[in-house]
């Protein structure tokens, strides 16, 4: 008997040890992103080996009486095979990626089951808690049993021939084990009550969630039906739907549907674990059950994506790619910043390394990045490292760049990178191929006007959306180009000052940060190129007398009723209009009902082309999300608006009640289609009383940079030089955007003059893109000539030429200084 007990104890210790090893290997496999397939088989064979060991041990002790198997051994085997299930699922996707709470629930279930088996005589109150979690685990096992029910015949057949399919039977085996342990236990009333409460809790949560899901689904259906039956409007149905549906998590989940979530109608045994929405698919039991019990929406996939892109901020995820990027990660970000206080601008370079964590060396994936730029910024540099060497970009038209990139990536599968301009102060960068053999590295350079607020100049970091930036390392070197130490410089505390006006940060990637300092007088120096000089001066506004004979309120969900009433009080006696399918004049009788109706809209799109006034004042308050200008390209709304902007003779004044501007209005502002001002209700009241609106007047050879309150002027001849080349880049960008906006959806807007201007300044704009190709032959094949008479790719030295080796030496030396300083600090503690 003692020998039998000692062997049994040995099997228990062996089982615990093997469970620990399997857990370590599972975590290793998950962290290394499937770097070695053999780990899957090792974890599985550990379970099989333990099964053989406990079977032999039972046969020695009990002969062929298999039901005499020690329940403790069986539990440890069950745990091993469950770990094997999760490990295999990382490679063969029976279930897509699961939420963290589901792993916690499984862990709690097994801990509770183990305690019940090993310590059946626990104290009553502690045991009651344990039974509560056994109840939750029973429902969890029941769900996965039902989910996998269609695979059961295959699982039993495969069990006879291969044994591997036992993983599909694990939920039902776990369910039976839980029920047997609960039924056999000598339960008190408290323990029984705890178990049924544990059963009832997930059922109650499921009922509540399905009810909320069904209600939200019905609201979407009702909104869609009401839109279809509305009188003819100029906007597409998907935009009206985006305006009308609830902007909440459940609605977003419903709209994502099969793009992102498992539906429970099919299995992903050998398909990539990713959605068509550039993100991995997820398996959430509540969503699976709610979707199965709710009527499918009669909305096309294309319209769903447009709604997600517009209303829920999924524009980056909805951007089309030629290849997947599901295993990519942003591994390192190196940022080099030069600030020019006397010119109210900065140049920011970011060198980004992309890691492909797929286990197969031949695997190739495409990285897509969206860079969010401060207003008024312009991209002026792109590089891609090919075979260990930095290859700089060439500038060409957007159509040529698109054609070259699509052919090289989609057909020939070779090295390119491309950068495009996108409305709303965004840049799109594609990089291909990213392989597991080495990290892919690329560089962008951006010229940024410093934002002037309350006498302070502010620089915000350039952040991005793209491959996940978890555990990403970052090094930032920031240099303020000033002869004396900057006073009142407000910089995050994690930056170390390594020399006068030189700062460095090294650590984990930080997405959002800013620095600020007191504004300095604008320098009188200029930048000269091509027998032209570019200089700065303070931007001066003039108060223009306007009649304000008609007022238009651009109302949406961001307005409060108090704001609405107060604005109306400013313009008593004036004709005030709102828009809902048509321009409607407000009156005492209809204003409350109209506000309530329009205030429910998630965003607004005021049809400026329907404003029939020579001096109209539009009062707006924006939301962050709305369609982009280009999203409306094929609509009657945009056709009429484009015609209006091309031929309009009247001036439209827009006052924004907050500092947020929708993408649609932001583009109109960039195109200089409106006279713009933002401020408070008090500022608006002054305008109403004085009938004066601040405007900026510029000559043909001038552009205004309102963010920095400065004017860039172009004159013929060489003047007092010494300014950075970024003056020309910002001048050209603003001029290009302004001219392109007049005929944005007409190919005529891509004129030779605009292309020449963009090429001279070497900037990404509505008419130009930057592209890096693998060889000279590729450039020749796509008719992308080497740019002549141009500043070329920008650099941290601001001279516009090709960077010299000492620029990189400066970065390396700075990093070494910080490393040495950090080591001294560490050992000096």
Tab-separated table of N, CA and C in Angstrom, residues 23-94:
chain	number	residue	atom	x	y	z
A	23	UNK	N	3.256	25.173	-19.373
A	23	UNK	CA	2.867	26.585	-19.282
A	23	UNK	C	3.991	27.499	-19.742
A	24	UNK	N	5.218	27.171	-19.331
A	24	UNK	CA	6.374	27.963	-19.754
A	24	UNK	C	6.523	27.912	-21.272
A	25	UNK	N	6.373	26.723	-21.838
A	25	UNK	CA	6.537	26.571	-23.284
A	25	UNK	C	5.411	27.287	-24.038
A	26	UNK	N	4.185	27.251	-23.486
A	26	UNK	CA	3.075	27.976	-24.119
A	26	UNK	C	3.363	29.468	-24.146
A	27	UNK	N	3.788	29.999	-23.015
A	27	UNK	CA	4.095	31.433	-22.951
A	27	UNK	C	5.259	31.789	-23.866
A	28	UNK	N	6.251	30.904	-23.936
A	28	UNK	CA	7.390	31.134	-24.833
A	28	UNK	C	6.924	31.156	-26.282
A	29	UNK	N	6.060	30.223	-26.639
A	29	UNK	CA	5.547	30.134	-28.008
A	29	UNK	C	4.716	31.376	-28.359
A	30	UNK	N	3.902	31.816	-27.398
A	30	UNK	CA	3.055	33.001	-27.637
A	30	UNK	C	3.897	34.257	-27.765
A	31	UNK	N	4.921	34.386	-26.923
A	31	UNK	CA	5.754	35.598	-26.942
A	31	UNK	C	6.631	35.658	-28.182
A	32	UNK	N	7.144	34.496	-28.597
A	32	UNK	CA	8.016	34.469	-29.761
A	32	UNK	C	7.236	34.430	-31.064
A	33	UNK	N	5.905	34.545	-30.932
A	33	UNK	CA	5.046	34.587	-32.121
A	33	UNK	C	5.291	33.382	-33.028
A	34	UNK	N	5.180	32.190	-32.444
A	34	UNK	CA	5.223	30.959	-33.227
A	34	UNK	C	6.583	30.750	-33.889
A	35	UNK	N	7.657	31.066	-33.174
A	35	UNK	CA	8.978	30.982	-33.789
A	35	UNK	C	9.399	29.542	-34.068
A	36	UNK	N	8.856	28.579	-33.321
A	36	UNK	CA	9.258	27.191	-33.515
A	36	UNK	C	8.038	26.279	-33.415
A	37	UNK	N	7.683	25.617	-34.528
A	37	UNK	CA	6.530	24.731	-34.531
A	37	UNK	C	6.715	23.541	-33.604
A	38	UNK	N	7.978	23.131	-33.375
A	38	UNK	CA	8.193	21.922	-32.584
A	38	UNK	C	7.684	22.088	-31.160
A	39	UNK	N	7.534	23.345	-30.676
A	39	UNK	CA	7.010	23.567	-29.325
A	39	UNK	C	5.589	23.022	-29.223
A	40	UNK	N	4.791	23.191	-30.302
A	40	UNK	CA	3.421	22.678	-30.310
A	40	UNK	C	3.421	21.175	-30.060
A	41	UNK	N	4.292	20.474	-30.758
A	41	UNK	CA	4.328	19.019	-30.627
A	41	UNK	C	4.928	18.586	-29.295
A	42	UNK	N	5.885	19.347	-28.786
A	42	UNK	CA	6.470	19.008	-27.482
A	42	UNK	C	5.396	19.079	-26.396
A	43	UNK	N	4.604	20.170	-26.406
A	43	UNK	CA	3.551	20.319	-25.393
A	43	UNK	C	2.531	19.190	-25.514
A	44	UNK	N	2.181	18.835	-26.767
A	44	UNK	CA	1.214	17.747	-26.972
A	44	UNK	C	1.793	16.416	-26.493
A	45	UNK	N	3.030	16.130	-26.844
A	45	UNK	CA	3.630	14.845	-26.463
A	45	UNK	C	3.916	14.766	-24.961
A	46	UNK	N	4.083	15.912	-24.313
A	46	UNK	CA	4.177	15.903	-22.847
A	46	UNK	C	2.881	15.350	-22.259
A	47	UNK	N	1.732	15.830	-22.806
A	47	UNK	CA	0.437	15.325	-22.345
A	47	UNK	C	0.267	13.850	-22.619
A	48	UNK	N	0.669	13.401	-23.834
A	48	UNK	CA	0.544	11.988	-24.185
A	48	UNK	C	1.454	11.132	-23.295
A	49	UNK	N	2.661	11.629	-23.049
A	49	UNK	CA	3.604	10.882	-22.197
A	49	UNK	C	3.044	10.730	-20.786
A	50	UNK	N	2.436	11.797	-20.278
A	50	UNK	CA	1.859	11.703	-18.928
A	50	UNK	C	0.675	10.748	-18.920
A	51	UNK	N	-0.117	10.764	-20.012
A	51	UNK	CA	-1.243	9.820	-20.117
A	51	UNK	C	-0.742	8.375	-20.072
A	52	UNK	N	0.322	8.109	-20.806
A	52	UNK	CA	0.895	6.745	-20.808
A	52	UNK	C	1.415	6.391	-19.415
A	53	UNK	N	2.065	7.341	-18.761
A	53	UNK	CA	2.649	7.087	-17.434
A	53	UNK	C	1.574	6.760	-16.404
A	54	UNK	N	0.498	7.557	-16.391
A	54	UNK	CA	-0.537	7.306	-15.370
A	54	UNK	C	-1.353	6.063	-15.718
A	55	UNK	N	-1.458	5.737	-17.024
A	55	UNK	CA	-2.168	4.516	-17.422
A	55	UNK	C	-1.403	3.286	-16.960
A	56	UNK	N	-0.101	3.283	-17.187
A	56	UNK	CA	0.743	2.162	-16.726
A	56	UNK	C	0.689	2.065	-15.212
A	57	UNK	N	0.781	3.184	-14.529
A	57	UNK	CA	0.718	3.189	-13.057
A	57	UNK	C	-0.602	2.622	-12.570
A	58	UNK	N	-1.699	2.966	-13.255
A	58	UNK	CA	-3.016	2.452	-12.849
A	58	UNK	C	-3.129	0.951	-13.125
A	59	UNK	N	-2.577	0.502	-14.257
A	59	UNK	CA	-2.637	-0.918	-14.583
A	59	UNK	C	-1.831	-1.739	-13.587
A	60	UNK	N	-0.698	-1.212	-13.141
A	60	UNK	CA	0.107	-1.917	-12.141
A	60	UNK	C	-0.666	-2.042	-10.834
A	61	UNK	N	-1.387	-0.972	-10.476
A	61	UNK	CA	-2.100	-0.954	-9.198
A	61	UNK	C	-3.455	-1.635	-9.276
A	62	UNK	N	-4.179	-1.487	-10.411
A	62	UNK	CA	-5.573	-1.936	-10.474
A	62	UNK	C	-5.878	-2.863	-11.643
A	63	UNK	N	-4.863	-3.247	-12.398
A	63	UNK	CA	-5.114	-4.102	-13.556
A	63	UNK	C	-5.791	-3.307	-14.659
A	64	UNK	N	-6.785	-3.960	-15.313
A	64	UNK	CA	-7.454	-3.316	-16.458
A	64	UNK	C	-8.673	-2.489	-16.035
A	65	UNK	N	-8.809	-2.231	-14.747
A	65	UNK	CA	-9.954	-1.433	-14.278
A	65	UNK	C	-9.639	0.062	-14.474
A	66	UNK	N	-9.921	0.532	-15.704
A	66	UNK	CA	-9.523	1.906	-16.056
A	66	UNK	C	-10.270	2.952	-15.240
A	67	UNK	N	-11.468	2.613	-14.761
A	67	UNK	CA	-12.235	3.598	-14.003
A	67	UNK	C	-11.696	3.769	-12.586
A	68	UNK	N	-10.684	3.005	-12.248
A	68	UNK	CA	-10.015	3.174	-10.964
A	68	UNK	C	-8.896	4.216	-11.036
A	69	UNK	N	-8.772	4.856	-12.198
A	69	UNK	CA	-7.721	5.864	-12.388
A	69	UNK	C	-7.859	6.963	-11.336
A	70	UNK	N	-6.744	7.298	-10.689
A	70	UNK	CA	-6.737	8.340	-9.649
A	70	UNK	C	-7.233	9.656	-10.252
A	71	UNK	N	-8.272	10.231	-9.642
A	71	UNK	CA	-8.882	11.449	-10.178
A	71	UNK	C	-7.888	12.609	-10.176
A	72	UNK	N	-6.935	12.581	-9.251
A	72	UNK	CA	-5.924	13.638	-9.211
A	72	UNK	C	-5.025	13.553	-10.439
A	73	UNK	N	-4.679	12.318	-10.832
A	73	UNK	CA	-3.877	12.132	-12.047
A	73	UNK	C	-4.668	12.589	-13.274
A	74	UNK	N	-5.953	12.235	-13.276
A	74	UNK	CA	-6.800	12.614	-14.410
A	74	UNK	C	-6.893	14.138	-14.532
A	75	UNK	N	-7.015	14.831	-13.407
A	75	UNK	CA	-7.099	16.300	-13.434
A	75	UNK	C	-5.828	16.912	-14.022
A	76	UNK	N	-4.680	16.380	-13.599
A	76	UNK	CA	-3.415	16.913	-14.117
A	76	UNK	C	-3.264	16.633	-15.611
A	77	UNK	N	-3.774	15.475	-16.060
A	77	UNK	CA	-3.778	15.173	-17.499
A	77	UNK	C	-4.699	16.139	-18.245
A	78	UNK	N	-5.874	16.382	-17.678
A	78	UNK	CA	-6.830	17.321	-18.274
A	78	UNK	C	-6.201	18.705	-18.420
A	79	UNK	N	-5.488	19.129	-17.398
A	79	UNK	CA	-4.820	20.432	-17.429
A	79	UNK	C	-3.747	20.477	-18.517
A	80	UNK	N	-2.955	19.392	-18.631
A	80	UNK	CA	-1.905	19.340	-19.663
A	80	UNK	C	-2.491	19.427	-21.070
A	81	UNK	N	-3.568	18.683	-21.307
A	81	UNK	CA	-4.176	18.690	-22.638
A	81	UNK	C	-4.846	20.032	-22.942
A	82	UNK	N	-5.341	20.705	-21.922
A	82	UNK	CA	-5.923	22.037	-22.127
A	82	UNK	C	-4.838	23.036	-22.516
A	83	UNK	N	-3.694	22.957	-21.843
A	83	UNK	CA	-2.564	23.822	-22.233
A	83	UNK	C	-2.155	23.525	-23.662
A	84	UNK	N	-2.165	22.233	-24.028
A	84	UNK	CA	-1.842	21.841	-25.397
A	84	UNK	C	-2.853	22.440	-26.383
A	85	UNK	N	-4.135	22.484	-25.973
A	85	UNK	CA	-5.168	23.099	-26.824
A	85	UNK	C	-4.825	24.552	-27.133
A	86	UNK	N	-4.513	25.311	-26.090
A	86	UNK	CA	-4.207	26.729	-26.277
A	86	UNK	C	-2.941	26.915	-27.109
A	87	UNK	N	-1.968	26.026	-26.934
A	87	UNK	CA	-0.722	26.138	-27.701
A	87	UNK	C	-0.973	25.861	-29.183
A	88	UNK	N	-1.716	24.794	-29.468
A	88	UNK	CA	-2.031	24.455	-30.859
A	88	UNK	C	-2.859	25.563	-31.508
A	89	UNK	N	-3.748	26.172	-30.722
A	89	UNK	CA	-4.618	27.219	-31.275
A	89	UNK	C	-3.827	28.438	-31.748
A	90	UNK	N	-2.618	28.617	-31.228
A	90	UNK	CA	-1.778	29.709	-31.712
A	90	UNK	C	-1.316	29.468	-33.145
A	91	UNK	N	-1.295	28.171	-33.533
A	91	UNK	CA	-0.793	27.810	-34.859
A	91	UNK	C	-1.914	27.390	-35.802
A	92	UNK	N	-2.851	26.564	-35.312
A	92	UNK	CA	-3.992	26.104	-36.105
A	92	UNK	C	-5.235	26.721	-35.481
A	93	UNK	N	-5.797	27.713	-36.150
A	93	UNK	CA	-6.764	28.590	-35.507
A	93	UNK	C	-8.174	28.007	-35.462
A	94	UNK	N	-8.424	27.177	-34.461
A	94	UNK	CA	-9.799	26.758	-34.198
A	94	UNK	C	-10.574	27.955	-33.660
